[in-house]
Amino acid sequence: MTKNILITGATDGIGLETAKTLAAQGHNLLIHGRNAAKLNDVEKTLSAISNSGNVDSFVADLTNLNDVAEMANAVKSRFSKIDVLLNNAGVFRMADPITKDDMDARFVVNTISPYLLTQALLPIMEASSRIVNLSSAAQAPVNLDAIVGKVKLNDEFEAYAQSKLAITMWTRALAKQWGDNGPMIVAVNPGSMLASKMVKEGFGVAGNDLSIGVDILVRAALSEEFADASGKYFDNDARRFASPHPEGLNDQKSLEVIKAVESVIGA
């Protein structure tokens, strides 16, 4: 059955390669990118793939929450249903990680924008829909003041690791809130040190085959093995569902993460 699948960060890395695989399977793709010209090139590439479905593009800077809200509205104006949301876009090493709103871009892009987009698109998602959030093997206890911009984290890896545990935490918390009434929502570590732009720029290494990450994202989006995975964390390094960082299992802290995220969105 053809699905409507939205992928953020679809212009390079795992996002692009996953989009190519899903296009070849005939699904309708909604692709997001920050650069309009690059996004247009990717749309042409995906549309040229044999058996591809429709391809629609949405430009947004995920460091800007107004952009995220506008993108969600644009999606809802053109589609009555989203079957899969892949919150894939992420950032790690940046020349200047502080946004114009004096926030840490790692938290904004990796944690807050996916939450805003997820909540905004819920009206056009069903219980059969799926939300796949990109987590990481890099996870660290979350400083709530850092999420809301009161504290600046000087260690870029620490900021990244906290942002990835934070998205894992709100994934689990939302799954508990929704129960059987909401979409399946899962956090996935696609694999460590894959050959993405982020890994090449952040660590200066070529990285492992991107197909490792593509395979698990496609499975999380479509396969039966993830049908009952809501609230879980899949560690693709271990090739199994696993426990995240111990703080990720703290229900109260997870709710505090959501409260912090929502306070930023509300502001």
CSV table of C-alpha atoms in Angstrom, one decimal:
chain,number,residue,atom,x,y,z
A,1,MET,CA,0.0,0.0,0.0
A,2,THR,CA,1.3,3.4,-1.0
A,3,LYS,CA,2.1,5.6,2.0
A,4,ASN,CA,2.5,9.4,2.4
A,5,ILE,CA,6.0,9.7,4.1
A,6,LEU,CA,7.5,13.0,5.4
A,7,ILE,CA,11.3,13.0,5.9
A,8,THR,CA,13.1,15.9,7.4
A,9,GLY,CA,16.7,16.5,6.4
A,10,ALA,CA,16.1,14.7,3.2
A,11,THR,CA,18.7,16.5,1.1
A,12,ASP,CA,21.8,14.5,2.1
A,13,GLY,CA,23.0,11.6,4.3
A,14,ILE,CA,20.7,9.0,5.7
A,15,GLY,CA,17.6,11.1,4.9
A,16,LEU,CA,18.4,11.3,1.2
A,17,GLU,CA,19.3,7.6,0.9
A,18,THR,CA,16.2,6.6,2.8
A,19,ALA,CA,14.1,8.8,0.5
A,20,LYS,CA,15.6,7.1,-2.5
A,21,THR,CA,14.8,3.6,-1.1
A,22,LEU,CA,11.2,4.6,-0.3
A,23,ALA,CA,10.7,6.3,-3.7
A,24,ALA,CA,11.8,3.1,-5.4
A,25,GLN,CA,9.0,1.3,-3.4
A,26,GLY,CA,6.4,3.6,-4.9
A,27,HIS,CA,5.6,5.7,-1.8
A,28,ASN,CA,4.6,9.4,-1.9
A,29,LEU,CA,7.4,11.5,-0.4
A,30,LEU,CA,7.2,14.8,1.4
A,31,ILE,CA,10.8,15.9,1.6
A,32,HIS,CA,12.2,18.7,3.8
A,33,GLY,CA,15.4,20.7,3.4
A,34,ARG,CA,16.8,24.1,4.4
A,35,ASN,CA,18.2,25.0,1.0
A,36,ALA,CA,15.6,25.5,-1.8
A,37,ALA,CA,17.9,24.9,-4.7
A,38,LYS,CA,19.3,21.7,-3.2
A,39,LEU,CA,15.8,20.5,-2.3
A,40,ASN,CA,14.7,21.1,-5.9
A,41,ASP,CA,17.6,19.0,-7.2
A,42,VAL,CA,16.7,16.1,-4.8
A,43,GLU,CA,13.0,16.3,-5.8
A,44,LYS,CA,14.1,15.8,-9.5
A,45,THR,CA,16.4,12.9,-8.5
A,46,LEU,CA,13.6,11.1,-6.6
A,47,SER,CA,11.0,11.8,-9.2
A,48,ALA,CA,13.2,10.2,-11.8
A,49,ILE,CA,13.5,6.9,-9.9
A,50,SER,CA,11.6,4.1,-11.5
A,51,ASN,CA,8.2,3.4,-9.8
A,52,SER,CA,8.5,6.5,-7.7
A,53,GLY,CA,5.3,8.1,-6.3
A,54,ASN,CA,4.6,11.8,-6.0
A,55,VAL,CA,7.4,14.0,-4.5
A,56,ASP,CA,6.6,17.2,-2.7
A,57,SER,CA,9.1,19.6,-1.2
A,58,PHE,CA,9.0,21.8,1.9
A,59,VAL,CA,11.7,24.4,2.7
A,60,ALA,CA,12.2,25.3,6.4
A,61,ASP,CA,15.1,26.2,8.7
A,62,LEU,CA,14.7,24.0,11.7
A,63,THR,CA,16.5,26.5,13.9
A,64,ASN,CA,13.5,28.8,13.4
A,65,LEU,CA,10.4,27.5,15.1
A,66,ASN,CA,8.2,29.8,13.0
A,67,ASP,CA,9.6,28.1,9.9
A,68,VAL,CA,8.6,24.7,11.4
A,69,ALA,CA,5.1,25.9,12.2
A,70,GLU,CA,4.7,27.3,8.7
A,71,MET,CA,5.9,24.0,7.2
A,72,ALA,CA,3.4,22.0,9.2
A,73,ASN,CA,0.6,24.3,8.0
A,74,ALA,CA,1.8,23.9,4.4
A,75,VAL,CA,1.8,20.1,4.8
A,76,LYS,CA,-1.7,20.2,6.3
A,77,SER,CA,-3.0,22.4,3.5
A,78,ARG,CA,-1.9,19.9,0.9
A,79,PHE,CA,-2.4,16.5,2.6
A,80,SER,CA,-5.2,15.0,4.5
A,81,LYS,CA,-3.1,12.2,5.9
A,82,ILE,CA,0.5,11.5,6.9
A,83,ASP,CA,1.3,7.8,7.3
A,84,VAL,CA,4.9,8.2,8.4
A,85,LEU,CA,6.9,11.1,9.9
A,86,LEU,CA,10.6,10.5,9.9
A,87,ASN,CA,12.2,13.2,12.2
A,88,ASN,CA,15.6,12.6,10.7
A,89,ALA,CA,17.2,16.1,10.5
A,90,GLY,CA,19.9,16.7,13.0
A,91,VAL,CA,23.0,18.9,13.7
A,92,PHE,CA,26.2,18.4,15.7
A,93,ARG,CA,29.3,20.5,15.0
A,94,MET,CA,28.5,24.1,14.0
A,95,ALA,CA,30.6,27.2,13.7
A,96,ASP,CA,28.1,29.1,15.7
A,97,PRO,CA,25.6,26.9,17.6
A,98,ILE,CA,23.6,29.8,19.1
A,99,THR,CA,20.5,30.8,17.2
A,100,LYS,CA,19.1,34.3,16.7
A,101,ASP,CA,16.8,33.6,19.7
A,102,ASP,CA,19.9,32.8,21.9
A,103,MET,CA,19.1,29.1,21.9
A,104,ASP,CA,21.4,26.1,21.4
A,105,ALA,CA,20.8,24.9,17.8
A,106,ARG,CA,21.5,21.3,18.8
A,107,PHE,CA,18.4,21.4,21.1
A,108,VAL,CA,16.3,23.4,18.7
A,109,VAL,CA,16.9,21.2,15.7
A,110,ASN,CA,17.4,17.8,17.4
A,111,THR,CA,14.8,18.0,20.1
A,112,ILE,CA,12.4,21.0,20.0
A,113,SER,CA,11.6,21.3,16.2
A,114,PRO,CA,10.7,17.6,15.9
A,115,TYR,CA,8.4,17.9,18.9
A,116,LEU,CA,6.7,20.9,17.4
A,117,LEU,CA,6.3,19.3,14.0
A,118,THR,CA,5.0,16.1,15.5
A,119,GLN,CA,2.4,17.8,17.5
A,120,ALA,CA,1.4,20.1,14.7
A,121,LEU,CA,0.9,17.1,12.3
A,122,LEU,CA,-1.1,14.9,14.7
A,123,PRO,CA,-4.4,16.1,13.4
A,124,ILE,CA,-3.6,14.4,10.0
A,125,MET,CA,-2.1,11.3,11.5
A,126,GLU,CA,-4.1,8.2,12.6
A,127,ALA,CA,-3.5,5.3,15.1
A,128,SER,CA,-2.0,3.4,12.1
A,129,SER,CA,0.5,6.2,11.4
A,130,ARG,CA,4.1,6.1,12.6
A,131,ILE,CA,6.6,8.6,13.9
A,132,VAL,CA,10.3,7.7,13.8
A,133,ASN,CA,12.6,9.9,15.8
A,134,LEU,CA,16.3,9.9,15.2
A,135,SER,CA,18.2,9.2,18.4
A,136,SER,CA,21.8,8.3,18.9
A,137,ALA,CA,24.1,6.1,20.9
A,138,ALA,CA,25.5,9.4,22.2
A,139,GLN,CA,23.2,10.2,25.2
A,140,ALA,CA,23.8,12.2,28.3
A,141,PRO,CA,21.7,13.5,31.2
A,142,VAL,CA,19.6,16.5,30.1
A,143,ASN,CA,20.1,19.9,31.6
A,144,LEU,CA,16.7,21.5,31.5
A,145,ASP,CA,18.1,25.0,31.7
A,146,ALA,CA,20.1,24.2,28.5
A,147,ILE,CA,17.0,23.3,26.6
A,148,VAL,CA,15.4,26.6,27.4
A,149,GLY,CA,18.6,28.6,26.7
A,150,LYS,CA,19.4,29.7,30.3
A,151,VAL,CA,22.6,27.7,30.3
A,152,LYS,CA,25.1,27.4,27.4
A,153,LEU,CA,26.9,24.1,26.9
A,154,ASN,CA,30.5,24.6,25.7
A,155,ASP,CA,31.1,21.0,24.9
A,156,GLU,CA,29.5,20.4,21.5
A,157,PHE,CA,29.4,16.6,22.0
A,158,GLU,CA,27.7,17.0,25.4
A,159,ALA,CA,25.1,19.3,23.8
A,160,TYR,CA,24.5,16.8,21.0
A,161,ALA,CA,24.2,13.8,23.4
A,162,GLN,CA,21.8,15.7,25.7
A,163,SER,CA,19.6,16.7,22.7
A,164,LYS,CA,19.4,13.1,21.6
A,165,LEU,CA,18.5,11.7,25.0
A,166,ALA,CA,15.9,14.5,25.2
A,167,ILE,CA,14.1,13.4,22.0
A,168,THR,CA,14.3,9.8,23.2
A,169,MET,CA,12.6,10.9,26.5
A,170,TRP,CA,9.8,12.8,24.9
A,171,THR,CA,9.2,9.9,22.5
A,172,ARG,CA,8.6,7.6,25.4
A,173,ALA,CA,6.5,10.1,27.3
A,174,LEU,CA,4.2,10.8,24.3
A,175,ALA,CA,3.7,7.1,23.7
A,176,LYS,CA,2.5,6.7,27.3
A,177,GLN,CA,0.2,9.7,27.0
A,178,TRP,CA,-1.3,8.5,23.7
A,179,GLY,CA,-1.7,4.8,24.5
A,180,ASP,CA,-3.5,3.0,21.8
A,181,ASN,CA,-5.1,6.2,20.5
A,182,GLY,CA,-2.0,7.7,19.0
A,183,PRO,CA,0.4,6.8,16.2
A,184,MET,CA,3.3,4.4,16.9
A,185,ILE,CA,6.2,6.6,18.0
A,186,VAL,CA,9.7,5.2,18.4
A,187,ALA,CA,13.2,6.5,18.9
A,188,VAL,CA,16.0,4.9,16.8
A,189,ASN,CA,19.7,5.0,16.9
A,190,PRO,CA,20.4,4.3,13.2
A,191,GLY,CA,24.0,3.3,13.8
A,192,SER,CA,27.1,4.9,15.1
A,193,MET,CA,29.6,6.8,12.9
A,194,LEU,CA,27.7,6.3,9.6
A,195,ALA,CA,29.0,8.1,6.5
A,196,SER,CA,26.8,11.2,6.9
A,197,LYS,CA,27.8,14.8,6.4
A,198,MET,CA,27.4,15.2,10.2
A,199,VAL,CA,30.0,12.4,10.9
A,200,LYS,CA,32.4,13.5,8.3
A,201,GLU,CA,32.4,17.1,9.4
A,202,GLY,CA,32.1,16.4,13.1
A,203,PHE,CA,34.7,13.6,13.5
A,204,GLY,CA,36.8,13.8,10.3
A,205,VAL,CA,36.2,10.2,9.3
A,206,ALA,CA,34.6,8.6,6.3
A,207,GLY,CA,32.2,6.6,8.4
A,208,ASN,CA,30.3,3.3,7.9
A,209,ASP,CA,28.0,2.4,5.1
A,210,LEU,CA,24.9,4.6,5.2
A,211,SER,CA,22.8,1.6,4.1
A,212,ILE,CA,23.0,0.4,7.7
A,213,GLY,CA,20.9,3.4,8.8
A,214,VAL,CA,18.7,3.3,5.8
A,215,ASP,CA,17.7,-0.3,6.4
A,216,ILE,CA,16.5,0.3,10.0
A,217,LEU,CA,14.7,3.6,9.2
A,218,VAL,CA,12.7,1.8,6.4
A,219,ARG,CA,11.9,-1.0,8.8
A,220,ALA,CA,10.9,1.3,11.5
A,221,ALA,CA,8.6,3.2,9.1
A,222,LEU,CA,7.0,0.2,7.5
A,223,SER,CA,7.7,-3.3,8.9
A,224,GLU,CA,5.6,-5.4,11.2
A,225,GLU,CA,8.5,-5.7,13.7
A,226,PHE,CA,7.8,-2.1,14.7
A,227,ALA,CA,4.0,-2.3,14.8
A,228,ASP,CA,4.1,-2.5,18.6
A,229,ALA,CA,7.2,-0.5,19.2
A,230,SER,CA,5.6,2.7,20.6
A,231,GLY,CA,7.7,4.3,23.3
A,232,LYS,CA,10.6,2.0,22.7
A,233,TYR,CA,14.3,2.7,21.8
A,234,PHE,CA,15.9,0.7,19.0
A,235,ASP,CA,19.7,0.5,19.2
A,236,ASN,CA,20.9,-0.4,15.7
A,237,ASP,CA,24.5,-0.9,17.0
A,238,ALA,CA,23.1,-3.8,19.0
A,239,ARG,CA,20.5,-4.7,16.3
A,240,ARG,CA,17.7,-4.8,18.9
A,241,PHE,CA,15.4,-2.9,21.1
A,242,ALA,CA,17.3,-1.8,24.2
A,243,SER,CA,17.3,0.6,27.2
A,244,PRO,CA,18.4,4.2,26.5
A,245,HIS,CA,20.6,6.0,29.0
A,246,PRO,CA,19.1,5.3,32.5
A,247,GLU,CA,17.7,8.9,32.8
A,248,GLY,CA,15.7,8.1,29.7
A,249,LEU,CA,13.5,5.8,31.8
A,250,ASN,CA,12.8,8.5,34.4
A,251,ASP,CA,9.1,9.3,33.8
A,252,GLN,CA,9.2,12.5,35.9
A,253,LYS,CA,12.3,13.9,34.2
A,254,SER,CA,10.8,13.0,30.8
A,255,LEU,CA,7.7,15.1,31.6
A,256,GLU,CA,10.0,17.9,32.7
A,257,VAL,CA,11.7,17.7,29.3
A,258,ILE,CA,8.4,18.0,27.6
A,259,LYS,CA,7.5,21.0,29.8
A,260,ALA,CA,10.8,22.7,28.9
A,261,VAL,CA,10.3,22.1,25.2
A,262,GLU,CA,6.8,23.4,25.3
A,263,SER,CA,7.9,26.5,27.2
A,264,VAL,CA,10.3,27.3,24.4
A,265,ILE,CA,7.6,26.7,21.7
A,266,GLY,CA,5.1,28.8,23.7
A,267,ALA,CA,7.6,31.7,24.0
